[in-house]
Short mmCIF file of N, CA, C and O in Angstrom, two decimals:
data_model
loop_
_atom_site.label_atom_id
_atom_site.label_comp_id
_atom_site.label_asym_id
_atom_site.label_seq_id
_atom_site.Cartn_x
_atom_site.Cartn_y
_atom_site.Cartn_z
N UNK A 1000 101.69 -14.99 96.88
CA UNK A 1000 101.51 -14.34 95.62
C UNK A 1000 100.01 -14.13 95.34
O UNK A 1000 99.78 -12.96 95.03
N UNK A 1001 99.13 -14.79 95.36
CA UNK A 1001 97.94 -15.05 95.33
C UNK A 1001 97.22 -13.78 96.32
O UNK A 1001 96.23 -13.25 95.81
N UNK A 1002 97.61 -13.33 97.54
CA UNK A 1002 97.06 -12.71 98.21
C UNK A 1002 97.61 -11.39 97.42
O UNK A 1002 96.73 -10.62 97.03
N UNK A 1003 98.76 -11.07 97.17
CA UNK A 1003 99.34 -9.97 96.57
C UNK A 1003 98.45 -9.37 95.66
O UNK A 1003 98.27 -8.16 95.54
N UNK A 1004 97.65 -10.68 94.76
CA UNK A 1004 96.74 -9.90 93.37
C UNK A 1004 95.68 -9.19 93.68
O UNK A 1004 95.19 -8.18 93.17
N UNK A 1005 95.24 -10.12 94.94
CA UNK A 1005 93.64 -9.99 95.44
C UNK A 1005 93.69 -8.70 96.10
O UNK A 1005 92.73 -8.02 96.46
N UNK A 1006 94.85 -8.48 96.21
CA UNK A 1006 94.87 -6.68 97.14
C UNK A 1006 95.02 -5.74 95.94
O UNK A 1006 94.72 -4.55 96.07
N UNK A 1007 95.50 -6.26 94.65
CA UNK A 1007 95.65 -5.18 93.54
C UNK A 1007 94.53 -4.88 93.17
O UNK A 1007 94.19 -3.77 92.75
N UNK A 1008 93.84 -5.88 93.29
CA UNK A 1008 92.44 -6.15 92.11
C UNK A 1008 91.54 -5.26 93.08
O UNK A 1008 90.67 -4.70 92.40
N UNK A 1009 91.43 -4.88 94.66
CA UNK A 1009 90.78 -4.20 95.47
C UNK A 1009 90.71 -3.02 95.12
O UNK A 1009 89.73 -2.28 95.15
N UNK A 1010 92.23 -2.73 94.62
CA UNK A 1010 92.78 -1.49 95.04
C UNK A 1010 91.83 -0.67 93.75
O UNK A 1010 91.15 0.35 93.80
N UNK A 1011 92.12 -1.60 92.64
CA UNK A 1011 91.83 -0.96 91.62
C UNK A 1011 90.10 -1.20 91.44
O UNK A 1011 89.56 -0.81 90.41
N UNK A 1012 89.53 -1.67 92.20
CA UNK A 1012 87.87 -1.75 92.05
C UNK A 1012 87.53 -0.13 93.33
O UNK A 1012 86.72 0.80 93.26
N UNK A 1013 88.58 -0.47 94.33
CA UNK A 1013 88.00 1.07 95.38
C UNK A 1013 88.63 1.89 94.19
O UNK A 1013 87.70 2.14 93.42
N UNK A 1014 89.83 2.44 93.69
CA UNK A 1014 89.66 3.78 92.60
C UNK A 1014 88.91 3.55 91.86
O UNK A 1014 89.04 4.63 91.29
N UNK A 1015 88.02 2.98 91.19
CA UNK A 1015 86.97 2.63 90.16
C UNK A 1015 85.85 3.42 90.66
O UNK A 1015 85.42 4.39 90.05
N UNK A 1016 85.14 2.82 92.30
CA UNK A 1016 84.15 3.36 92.94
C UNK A 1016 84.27 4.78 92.92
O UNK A 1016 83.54 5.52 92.25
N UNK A 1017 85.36 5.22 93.79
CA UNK A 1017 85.89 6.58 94.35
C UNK A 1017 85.58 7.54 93.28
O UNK A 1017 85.10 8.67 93.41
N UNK A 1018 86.00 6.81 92.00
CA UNK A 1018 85.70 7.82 90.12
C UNK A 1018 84.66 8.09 90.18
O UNK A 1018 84.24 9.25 90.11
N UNK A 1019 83.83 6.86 90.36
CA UNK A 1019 82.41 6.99 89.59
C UNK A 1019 81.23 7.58 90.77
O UNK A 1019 80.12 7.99 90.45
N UNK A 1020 81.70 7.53 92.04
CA UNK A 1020 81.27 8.63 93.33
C UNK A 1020 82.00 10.22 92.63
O UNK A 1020 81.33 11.24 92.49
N UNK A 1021 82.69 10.17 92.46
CA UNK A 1021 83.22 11.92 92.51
C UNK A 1021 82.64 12.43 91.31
O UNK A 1021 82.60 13.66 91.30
N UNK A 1022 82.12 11.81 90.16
CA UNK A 1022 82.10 11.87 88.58
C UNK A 1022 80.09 12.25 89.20
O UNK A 1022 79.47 13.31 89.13
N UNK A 1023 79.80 11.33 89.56
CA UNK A 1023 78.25 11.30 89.62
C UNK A 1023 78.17 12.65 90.74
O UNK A 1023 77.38 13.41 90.19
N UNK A 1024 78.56 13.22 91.92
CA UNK A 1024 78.40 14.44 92.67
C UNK A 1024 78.90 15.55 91.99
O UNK A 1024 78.23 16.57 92.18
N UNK A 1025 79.73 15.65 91.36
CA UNK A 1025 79.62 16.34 90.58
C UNK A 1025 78.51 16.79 89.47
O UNK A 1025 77.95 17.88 89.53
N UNK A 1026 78.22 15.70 88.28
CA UNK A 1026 77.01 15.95 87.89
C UNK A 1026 75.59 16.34 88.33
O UNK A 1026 74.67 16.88 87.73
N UNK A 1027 75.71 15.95 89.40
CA UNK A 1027 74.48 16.18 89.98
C UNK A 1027 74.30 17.40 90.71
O UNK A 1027 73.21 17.61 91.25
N UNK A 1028 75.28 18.28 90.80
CA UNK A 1028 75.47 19.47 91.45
C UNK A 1028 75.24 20.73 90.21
O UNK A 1028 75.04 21.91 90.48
N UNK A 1029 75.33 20.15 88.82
CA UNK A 1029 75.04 21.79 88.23
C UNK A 1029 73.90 21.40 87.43
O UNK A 1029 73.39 20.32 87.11
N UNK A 1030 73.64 22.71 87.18
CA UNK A 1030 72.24 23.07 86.55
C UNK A 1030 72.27 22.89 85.06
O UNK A 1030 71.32 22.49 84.39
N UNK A 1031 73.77 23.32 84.47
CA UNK A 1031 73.46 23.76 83.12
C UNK A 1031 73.20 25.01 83.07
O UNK A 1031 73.15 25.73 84.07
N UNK A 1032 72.93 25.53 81.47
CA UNK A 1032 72.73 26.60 81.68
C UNK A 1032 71.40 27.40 81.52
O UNK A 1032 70.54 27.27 80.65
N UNK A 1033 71.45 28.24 82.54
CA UNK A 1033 69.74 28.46 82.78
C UNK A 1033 69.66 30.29 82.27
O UNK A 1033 70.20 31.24 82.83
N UNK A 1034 68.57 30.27 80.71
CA UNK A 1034 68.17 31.65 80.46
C UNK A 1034 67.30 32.00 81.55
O UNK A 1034 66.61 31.16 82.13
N UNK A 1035 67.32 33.72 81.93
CA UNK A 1035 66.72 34.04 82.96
C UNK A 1035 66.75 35.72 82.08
O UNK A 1035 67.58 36.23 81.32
N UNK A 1036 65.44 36.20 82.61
CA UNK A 1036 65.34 37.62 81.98
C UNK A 1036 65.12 38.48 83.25
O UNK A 1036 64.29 38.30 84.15
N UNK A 1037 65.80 39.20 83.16
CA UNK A 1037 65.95 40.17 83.67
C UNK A 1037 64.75 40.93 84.80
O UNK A 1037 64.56 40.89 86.01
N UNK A 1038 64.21 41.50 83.83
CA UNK A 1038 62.53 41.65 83.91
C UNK A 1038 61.80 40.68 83.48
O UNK A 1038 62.10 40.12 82.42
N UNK A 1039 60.63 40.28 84.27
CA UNK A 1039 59.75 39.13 84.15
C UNK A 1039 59.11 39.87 82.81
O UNK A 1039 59.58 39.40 81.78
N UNK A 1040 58.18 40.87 82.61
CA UNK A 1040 57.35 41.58 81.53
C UNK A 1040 57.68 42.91 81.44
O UNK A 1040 58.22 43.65 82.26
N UNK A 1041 57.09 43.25 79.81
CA UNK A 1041 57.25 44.66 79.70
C UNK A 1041 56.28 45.67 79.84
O UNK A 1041 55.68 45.83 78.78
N UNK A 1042 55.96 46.31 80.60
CA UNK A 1042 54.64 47.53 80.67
C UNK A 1042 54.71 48.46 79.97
O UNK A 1042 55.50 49.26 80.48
N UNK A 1043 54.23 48.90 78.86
CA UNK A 1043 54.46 50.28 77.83
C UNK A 1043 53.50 51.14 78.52
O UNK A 1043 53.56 52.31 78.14
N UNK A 1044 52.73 50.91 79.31
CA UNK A 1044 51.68 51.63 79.78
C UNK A 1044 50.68 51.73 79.34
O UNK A 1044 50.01 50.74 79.04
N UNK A 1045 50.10 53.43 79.09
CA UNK A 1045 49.07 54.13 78.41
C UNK A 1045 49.62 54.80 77.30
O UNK A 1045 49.85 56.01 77.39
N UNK A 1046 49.93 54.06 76.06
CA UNK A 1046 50.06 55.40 74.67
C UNK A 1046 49.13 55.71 74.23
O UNK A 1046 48.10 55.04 74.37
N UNK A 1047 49.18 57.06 73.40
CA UNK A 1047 48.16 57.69 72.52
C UNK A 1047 48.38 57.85 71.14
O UNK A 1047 49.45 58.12 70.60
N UNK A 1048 47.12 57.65 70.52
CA UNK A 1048 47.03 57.46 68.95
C UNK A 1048 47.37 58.77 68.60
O UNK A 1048 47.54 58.63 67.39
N UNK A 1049 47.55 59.73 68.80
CA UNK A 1049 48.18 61.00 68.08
C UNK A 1049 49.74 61.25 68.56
O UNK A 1049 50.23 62.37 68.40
N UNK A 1050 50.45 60.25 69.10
CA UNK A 1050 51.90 60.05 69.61
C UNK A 1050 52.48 59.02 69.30
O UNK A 1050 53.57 59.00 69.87
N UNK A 1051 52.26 57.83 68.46
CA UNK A 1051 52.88 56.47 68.40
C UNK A 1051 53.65 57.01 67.39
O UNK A 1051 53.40 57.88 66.54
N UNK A 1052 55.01 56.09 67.72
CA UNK A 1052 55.93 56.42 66.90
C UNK A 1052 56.45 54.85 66.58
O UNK A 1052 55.66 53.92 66.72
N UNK A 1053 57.20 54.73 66.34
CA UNK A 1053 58.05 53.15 66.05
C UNK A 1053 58.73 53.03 67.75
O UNK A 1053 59.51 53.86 68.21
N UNK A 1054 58.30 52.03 68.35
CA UNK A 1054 58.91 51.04 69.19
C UNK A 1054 60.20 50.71 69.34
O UNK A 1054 60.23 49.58 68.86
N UNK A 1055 60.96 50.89 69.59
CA UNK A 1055 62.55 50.03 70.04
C UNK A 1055 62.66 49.81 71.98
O UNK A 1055 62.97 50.33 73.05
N UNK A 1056 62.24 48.89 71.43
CA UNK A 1056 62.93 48.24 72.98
C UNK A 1056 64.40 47.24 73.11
O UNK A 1056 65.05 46.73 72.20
N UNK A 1057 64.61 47.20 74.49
CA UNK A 1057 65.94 46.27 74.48
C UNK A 1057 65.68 45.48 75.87
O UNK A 1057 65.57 46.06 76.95
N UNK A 1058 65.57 43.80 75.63
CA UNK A 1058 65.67 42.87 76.31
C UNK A 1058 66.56 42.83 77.33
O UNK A 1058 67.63 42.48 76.83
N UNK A 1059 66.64 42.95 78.11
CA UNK A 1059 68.13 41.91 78.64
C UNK A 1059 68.10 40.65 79.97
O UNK A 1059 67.78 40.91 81.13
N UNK A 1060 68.46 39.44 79.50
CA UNK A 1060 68.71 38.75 79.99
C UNK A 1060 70.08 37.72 80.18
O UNK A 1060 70.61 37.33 79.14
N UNK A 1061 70.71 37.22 81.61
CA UNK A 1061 71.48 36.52 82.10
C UNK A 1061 71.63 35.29 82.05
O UNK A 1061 70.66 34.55 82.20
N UNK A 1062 72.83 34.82 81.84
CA UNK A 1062 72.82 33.36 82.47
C UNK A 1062 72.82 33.11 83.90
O UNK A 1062 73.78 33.40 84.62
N UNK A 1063 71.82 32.62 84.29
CA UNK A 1063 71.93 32.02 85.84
C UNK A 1063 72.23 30.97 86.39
O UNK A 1063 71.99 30.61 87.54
N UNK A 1064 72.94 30.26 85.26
CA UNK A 1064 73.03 28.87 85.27
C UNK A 1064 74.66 28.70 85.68
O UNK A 1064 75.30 29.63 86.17
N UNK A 1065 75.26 27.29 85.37
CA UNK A 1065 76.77 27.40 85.80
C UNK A 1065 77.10 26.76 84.26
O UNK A 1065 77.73 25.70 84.26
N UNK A 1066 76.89 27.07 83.57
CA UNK A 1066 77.63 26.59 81.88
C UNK A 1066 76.95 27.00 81.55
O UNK A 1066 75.79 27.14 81.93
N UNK A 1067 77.94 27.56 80.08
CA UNK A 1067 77.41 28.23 78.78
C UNK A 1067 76.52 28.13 78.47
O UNK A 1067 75.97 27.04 78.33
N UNK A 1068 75.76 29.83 78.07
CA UNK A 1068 74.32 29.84 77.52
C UNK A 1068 74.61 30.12 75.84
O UNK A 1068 75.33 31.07 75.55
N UNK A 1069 74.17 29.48 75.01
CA UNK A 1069 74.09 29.90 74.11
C UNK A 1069 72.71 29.70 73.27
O UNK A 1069 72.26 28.68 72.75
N UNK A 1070 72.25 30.88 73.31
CA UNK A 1070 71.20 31.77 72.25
C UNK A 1070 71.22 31.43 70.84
O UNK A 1070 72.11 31.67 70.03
N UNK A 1071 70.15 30.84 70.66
CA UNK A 1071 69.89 29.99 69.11
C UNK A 1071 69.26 31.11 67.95
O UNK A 1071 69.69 31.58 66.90
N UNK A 1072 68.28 31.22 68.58
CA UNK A 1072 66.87 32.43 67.71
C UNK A 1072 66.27 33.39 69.19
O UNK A 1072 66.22 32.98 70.35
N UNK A 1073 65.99 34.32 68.81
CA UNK A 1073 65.03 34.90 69.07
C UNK A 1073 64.42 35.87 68.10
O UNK A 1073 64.99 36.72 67.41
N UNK A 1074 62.80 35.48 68.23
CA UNK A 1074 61.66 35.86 67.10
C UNK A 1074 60.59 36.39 68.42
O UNK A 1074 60.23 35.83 69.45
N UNK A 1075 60.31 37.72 67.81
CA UNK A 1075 58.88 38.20 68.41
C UNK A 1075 57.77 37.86 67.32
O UNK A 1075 57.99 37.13 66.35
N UNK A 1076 56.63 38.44 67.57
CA UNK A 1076 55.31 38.18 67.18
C UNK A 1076 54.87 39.32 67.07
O UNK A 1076 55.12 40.28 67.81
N UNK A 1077 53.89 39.28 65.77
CA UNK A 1077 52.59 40.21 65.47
C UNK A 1077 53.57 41.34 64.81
O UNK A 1077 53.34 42.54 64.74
N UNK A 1078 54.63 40.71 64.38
CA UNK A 1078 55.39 42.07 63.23
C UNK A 1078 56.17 42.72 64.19
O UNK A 1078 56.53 43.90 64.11
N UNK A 1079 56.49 41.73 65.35
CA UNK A 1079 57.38 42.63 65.92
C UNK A 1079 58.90 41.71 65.39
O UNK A 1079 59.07 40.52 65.14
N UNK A 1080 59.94 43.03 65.36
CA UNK A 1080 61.33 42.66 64.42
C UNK A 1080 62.11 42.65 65.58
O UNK A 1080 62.30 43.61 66.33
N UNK A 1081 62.55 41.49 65.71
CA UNK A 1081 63.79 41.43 65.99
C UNK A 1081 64.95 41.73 65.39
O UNK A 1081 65.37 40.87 64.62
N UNK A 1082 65.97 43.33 65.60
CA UNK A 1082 66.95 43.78 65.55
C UNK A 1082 68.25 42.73 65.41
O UNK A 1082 68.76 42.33 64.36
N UNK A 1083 68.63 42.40 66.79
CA UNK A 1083 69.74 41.81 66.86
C UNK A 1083 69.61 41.17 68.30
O UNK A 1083 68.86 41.60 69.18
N UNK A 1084 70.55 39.98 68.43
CA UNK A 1084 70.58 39.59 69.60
C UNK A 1084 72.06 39.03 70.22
O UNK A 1084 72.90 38.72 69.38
N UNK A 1085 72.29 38.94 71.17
CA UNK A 1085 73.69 38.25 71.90
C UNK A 1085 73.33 36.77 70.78
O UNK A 1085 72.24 36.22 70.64
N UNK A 1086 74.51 36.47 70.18
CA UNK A 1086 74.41 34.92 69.42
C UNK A 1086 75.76 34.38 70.19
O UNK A 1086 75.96 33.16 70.18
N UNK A 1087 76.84 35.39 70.95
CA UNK A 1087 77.94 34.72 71.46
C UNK A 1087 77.68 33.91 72.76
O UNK A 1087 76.80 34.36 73.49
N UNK A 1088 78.44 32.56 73.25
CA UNK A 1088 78.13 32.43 74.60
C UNK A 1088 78.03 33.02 75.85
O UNK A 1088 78.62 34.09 75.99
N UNK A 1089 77.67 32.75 76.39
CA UNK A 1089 77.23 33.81 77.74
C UNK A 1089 77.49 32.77 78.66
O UNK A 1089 76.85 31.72 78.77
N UNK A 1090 78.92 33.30 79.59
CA UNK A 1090 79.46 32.24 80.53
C UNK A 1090 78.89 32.28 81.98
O UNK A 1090 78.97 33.49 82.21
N UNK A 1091 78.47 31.83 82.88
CA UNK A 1091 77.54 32.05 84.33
C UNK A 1091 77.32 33.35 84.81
O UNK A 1091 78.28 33.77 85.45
N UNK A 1092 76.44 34.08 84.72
CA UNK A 1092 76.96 35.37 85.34
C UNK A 1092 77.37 36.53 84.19
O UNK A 1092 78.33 37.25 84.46
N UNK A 1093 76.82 36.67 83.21
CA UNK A 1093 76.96 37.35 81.74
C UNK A 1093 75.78 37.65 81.56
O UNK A 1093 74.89 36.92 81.99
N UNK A 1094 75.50 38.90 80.81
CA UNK A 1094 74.61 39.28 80.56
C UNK A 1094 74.29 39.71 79.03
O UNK A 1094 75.01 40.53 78.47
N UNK A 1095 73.23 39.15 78.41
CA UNK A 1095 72.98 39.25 76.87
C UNK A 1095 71.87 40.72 76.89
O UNK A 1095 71.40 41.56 77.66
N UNK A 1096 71.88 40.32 75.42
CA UNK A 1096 70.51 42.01 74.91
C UNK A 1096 70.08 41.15 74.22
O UNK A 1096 70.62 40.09 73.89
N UNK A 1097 68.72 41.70 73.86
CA UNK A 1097 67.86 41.28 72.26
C UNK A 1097 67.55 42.62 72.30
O UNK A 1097 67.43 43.19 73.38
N UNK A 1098 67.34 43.53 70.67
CA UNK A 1098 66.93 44.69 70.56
C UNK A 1098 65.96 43.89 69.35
O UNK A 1098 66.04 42.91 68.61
N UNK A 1099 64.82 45.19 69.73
CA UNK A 1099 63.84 44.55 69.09
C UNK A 1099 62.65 45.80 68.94
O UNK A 1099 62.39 46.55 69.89
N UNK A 1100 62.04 45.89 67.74
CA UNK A 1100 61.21 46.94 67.49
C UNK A 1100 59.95 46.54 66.65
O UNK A 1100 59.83 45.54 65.95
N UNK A 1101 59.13 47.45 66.87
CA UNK A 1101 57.32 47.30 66.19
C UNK A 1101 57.19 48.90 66.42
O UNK A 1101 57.96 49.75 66.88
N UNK A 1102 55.65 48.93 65.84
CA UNK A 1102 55.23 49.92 64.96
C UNK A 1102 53.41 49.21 65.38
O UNK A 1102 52.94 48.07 65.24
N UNK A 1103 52.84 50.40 65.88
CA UNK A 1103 51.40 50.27 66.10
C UNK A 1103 50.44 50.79 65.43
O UNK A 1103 50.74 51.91 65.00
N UNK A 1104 49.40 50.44 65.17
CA UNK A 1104 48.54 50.83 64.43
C UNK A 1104 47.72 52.11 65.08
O UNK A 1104 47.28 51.89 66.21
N UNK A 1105 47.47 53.29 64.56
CA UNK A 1105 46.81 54.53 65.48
C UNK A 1105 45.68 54.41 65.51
O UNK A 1105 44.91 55.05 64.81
N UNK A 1106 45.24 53.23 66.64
CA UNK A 1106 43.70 52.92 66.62
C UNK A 1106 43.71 52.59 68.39
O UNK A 1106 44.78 52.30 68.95
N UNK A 1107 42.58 52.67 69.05
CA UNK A 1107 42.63 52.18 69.98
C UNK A 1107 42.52 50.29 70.29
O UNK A 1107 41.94 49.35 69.74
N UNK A 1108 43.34 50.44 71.32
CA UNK A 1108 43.51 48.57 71.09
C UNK A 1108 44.50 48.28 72.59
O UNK A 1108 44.72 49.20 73.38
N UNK A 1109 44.95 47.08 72.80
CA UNK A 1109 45.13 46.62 73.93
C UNK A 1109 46.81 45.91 73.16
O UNK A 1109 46.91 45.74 71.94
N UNK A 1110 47.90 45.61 74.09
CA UNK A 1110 48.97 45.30 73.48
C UNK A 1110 49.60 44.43 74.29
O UNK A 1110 50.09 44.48 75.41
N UNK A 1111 49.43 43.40 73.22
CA UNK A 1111 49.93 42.00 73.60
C UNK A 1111 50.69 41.40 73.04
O UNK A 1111 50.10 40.79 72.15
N UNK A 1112 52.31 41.08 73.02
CA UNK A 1112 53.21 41.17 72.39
C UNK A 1112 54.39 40.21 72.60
O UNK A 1112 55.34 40.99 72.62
N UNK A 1113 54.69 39.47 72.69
CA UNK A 1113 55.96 38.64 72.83
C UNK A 1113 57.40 38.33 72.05
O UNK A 1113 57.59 38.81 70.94
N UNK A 1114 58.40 37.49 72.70
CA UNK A 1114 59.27 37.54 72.29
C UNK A 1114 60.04 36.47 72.69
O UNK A 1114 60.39 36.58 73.87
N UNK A 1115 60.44 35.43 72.10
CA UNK A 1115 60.30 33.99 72.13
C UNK A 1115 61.96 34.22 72.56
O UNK A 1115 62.34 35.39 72.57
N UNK A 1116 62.90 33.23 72.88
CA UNK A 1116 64.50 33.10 72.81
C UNK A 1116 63.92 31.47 73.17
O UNK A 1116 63.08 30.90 73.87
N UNK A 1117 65.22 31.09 71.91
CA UNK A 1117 65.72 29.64 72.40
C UNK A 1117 67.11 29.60 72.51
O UNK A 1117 67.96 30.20 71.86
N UNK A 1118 67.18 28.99 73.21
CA UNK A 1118 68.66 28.70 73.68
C UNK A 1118 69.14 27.20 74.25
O UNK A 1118 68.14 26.58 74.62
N UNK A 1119 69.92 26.71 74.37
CA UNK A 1119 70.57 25.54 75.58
C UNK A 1119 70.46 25.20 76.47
O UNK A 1119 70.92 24.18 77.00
N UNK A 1120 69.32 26.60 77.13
CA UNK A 1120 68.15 25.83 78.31
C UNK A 1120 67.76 24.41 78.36
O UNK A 1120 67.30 23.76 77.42
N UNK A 1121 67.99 24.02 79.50
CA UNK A 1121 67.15 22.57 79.29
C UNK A 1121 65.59 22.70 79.30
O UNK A 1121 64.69 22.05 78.78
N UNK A 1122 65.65 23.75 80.08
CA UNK A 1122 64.09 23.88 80.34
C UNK A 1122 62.86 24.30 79.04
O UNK A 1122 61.63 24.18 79.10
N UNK A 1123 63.88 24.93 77.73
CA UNK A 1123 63.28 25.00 76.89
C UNK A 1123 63.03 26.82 76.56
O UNK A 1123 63.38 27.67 77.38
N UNK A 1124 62.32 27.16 75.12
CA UNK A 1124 62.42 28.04 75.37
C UNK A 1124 61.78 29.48 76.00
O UNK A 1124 60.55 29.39 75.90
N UNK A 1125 62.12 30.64 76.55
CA UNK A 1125 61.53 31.31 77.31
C UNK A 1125 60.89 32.55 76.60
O UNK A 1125 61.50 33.00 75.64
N UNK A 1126 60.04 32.99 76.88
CA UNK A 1126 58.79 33.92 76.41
C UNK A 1126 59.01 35.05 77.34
O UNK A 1126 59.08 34.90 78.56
N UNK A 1127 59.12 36.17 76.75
CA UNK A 1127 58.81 37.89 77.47
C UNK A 1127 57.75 38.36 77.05
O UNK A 1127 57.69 38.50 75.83
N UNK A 1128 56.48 38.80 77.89
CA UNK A 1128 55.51 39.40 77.33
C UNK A 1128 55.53 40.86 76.96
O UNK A 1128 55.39 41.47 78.02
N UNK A 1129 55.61 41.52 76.17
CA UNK A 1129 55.27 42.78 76.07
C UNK A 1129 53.48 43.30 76.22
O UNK A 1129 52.64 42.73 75.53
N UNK A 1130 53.17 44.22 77.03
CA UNK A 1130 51.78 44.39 77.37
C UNK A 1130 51.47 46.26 77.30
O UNK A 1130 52.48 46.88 76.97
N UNK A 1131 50.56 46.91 77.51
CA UNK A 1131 49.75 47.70 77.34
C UNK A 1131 49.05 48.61 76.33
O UNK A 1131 49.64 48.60 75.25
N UNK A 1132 48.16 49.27 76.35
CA UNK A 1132 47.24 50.17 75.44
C UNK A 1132 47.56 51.16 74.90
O UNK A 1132 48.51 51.89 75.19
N UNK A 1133 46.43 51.36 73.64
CA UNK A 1133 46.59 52.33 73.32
C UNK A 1133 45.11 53.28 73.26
O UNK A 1133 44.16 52.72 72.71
N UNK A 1134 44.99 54.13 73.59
CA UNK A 1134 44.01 55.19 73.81
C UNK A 1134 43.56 56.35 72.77
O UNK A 1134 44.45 56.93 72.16
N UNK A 1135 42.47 56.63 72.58
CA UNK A 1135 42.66 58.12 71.73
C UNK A 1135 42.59 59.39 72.82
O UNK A 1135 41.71 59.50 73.68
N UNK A 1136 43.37 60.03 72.69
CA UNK A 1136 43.75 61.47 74.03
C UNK A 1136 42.35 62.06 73.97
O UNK A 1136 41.80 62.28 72.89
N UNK A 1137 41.82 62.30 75.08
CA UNK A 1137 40.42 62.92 75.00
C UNK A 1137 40.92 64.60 74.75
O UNK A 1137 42.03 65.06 75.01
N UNK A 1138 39.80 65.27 74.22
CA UNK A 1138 40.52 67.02 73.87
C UNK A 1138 39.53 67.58 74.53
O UNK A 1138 38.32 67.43 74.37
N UNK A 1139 40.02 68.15 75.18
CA UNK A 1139 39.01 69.51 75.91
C UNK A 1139 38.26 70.30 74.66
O UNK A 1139 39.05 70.68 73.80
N UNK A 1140 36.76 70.64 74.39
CA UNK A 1140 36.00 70.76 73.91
C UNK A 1140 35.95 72.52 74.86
O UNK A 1140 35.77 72.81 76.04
N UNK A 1141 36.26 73.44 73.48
CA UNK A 1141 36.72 74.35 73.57
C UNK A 1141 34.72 75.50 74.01
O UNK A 1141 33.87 75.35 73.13
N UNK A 1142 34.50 75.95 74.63
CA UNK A 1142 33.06 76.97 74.65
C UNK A 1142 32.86 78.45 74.35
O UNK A 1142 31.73 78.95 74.43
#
């Protein structure tokens, strides 16, 4: 009888191990969920101060991760408005928008611009730069 227990009590310490092996490789195999944009930055180029109009751009970024992304805030900078953004989850392999618009001043100047998202990243949250100038159009000088 005695030997009978000592084989139960095995049995049930190897399924114990076997759990807490399959439970831990598992965890250790996913990422979570990872925001990823699409495009690293945005290039507006060369605009001109006798052509600026109001700005609308549209973000888009993926989950690259293996679990749900979900999108907390996203806020740009320097008066730039954030429109609207994906607030639903985004399951591995889904793809979100942020729409988002500004308005420049008709002066010459350099454009440096961002656009923050937080989300369920572990890594925290991720930054899109928006970048380039603005120029005054040179005019051919009439003789």
């Amino acid at each position: 009888m005695f030997h009978w227990q000592n084989r139960n009590v095995m049995k049930k310490i190897s399924s114990l191990f076997c759990i807490l092996a399959f439970t831990a490789t598992m965890l250790y195999g996913q990422t979570g969920p990872k925001l990823q944009f699409v495009e690293q930055s945005i290039d507006l180029g060369t605009l001109y101060t006798d052509s600026l109009s109001l700005i609308r751009l549209e973000v888009a970024f993926i989950n690259a991760g293996d679990q749900p992304l979900l999108v907390s805030q996203a806020r740009g900078c320097c008066g730039t408005r954030v429109r609207s953004y994906t607030s639903t989850p985004l399951n591995p392999g889904e793809k979100g928008m942020v729409q988002l618009e500004f308005r420049l001043a008709p002066r010459p100047q350099s454009i440096n611009r961002s656009l923050t998202i937080t989300s369920n990243d572990e890594s925290g949250p991720k930054i899109m730069r928006i970048k380039g100038k603005v120029l005054e159009r040179k005019i051919a000088e009439s003789s």
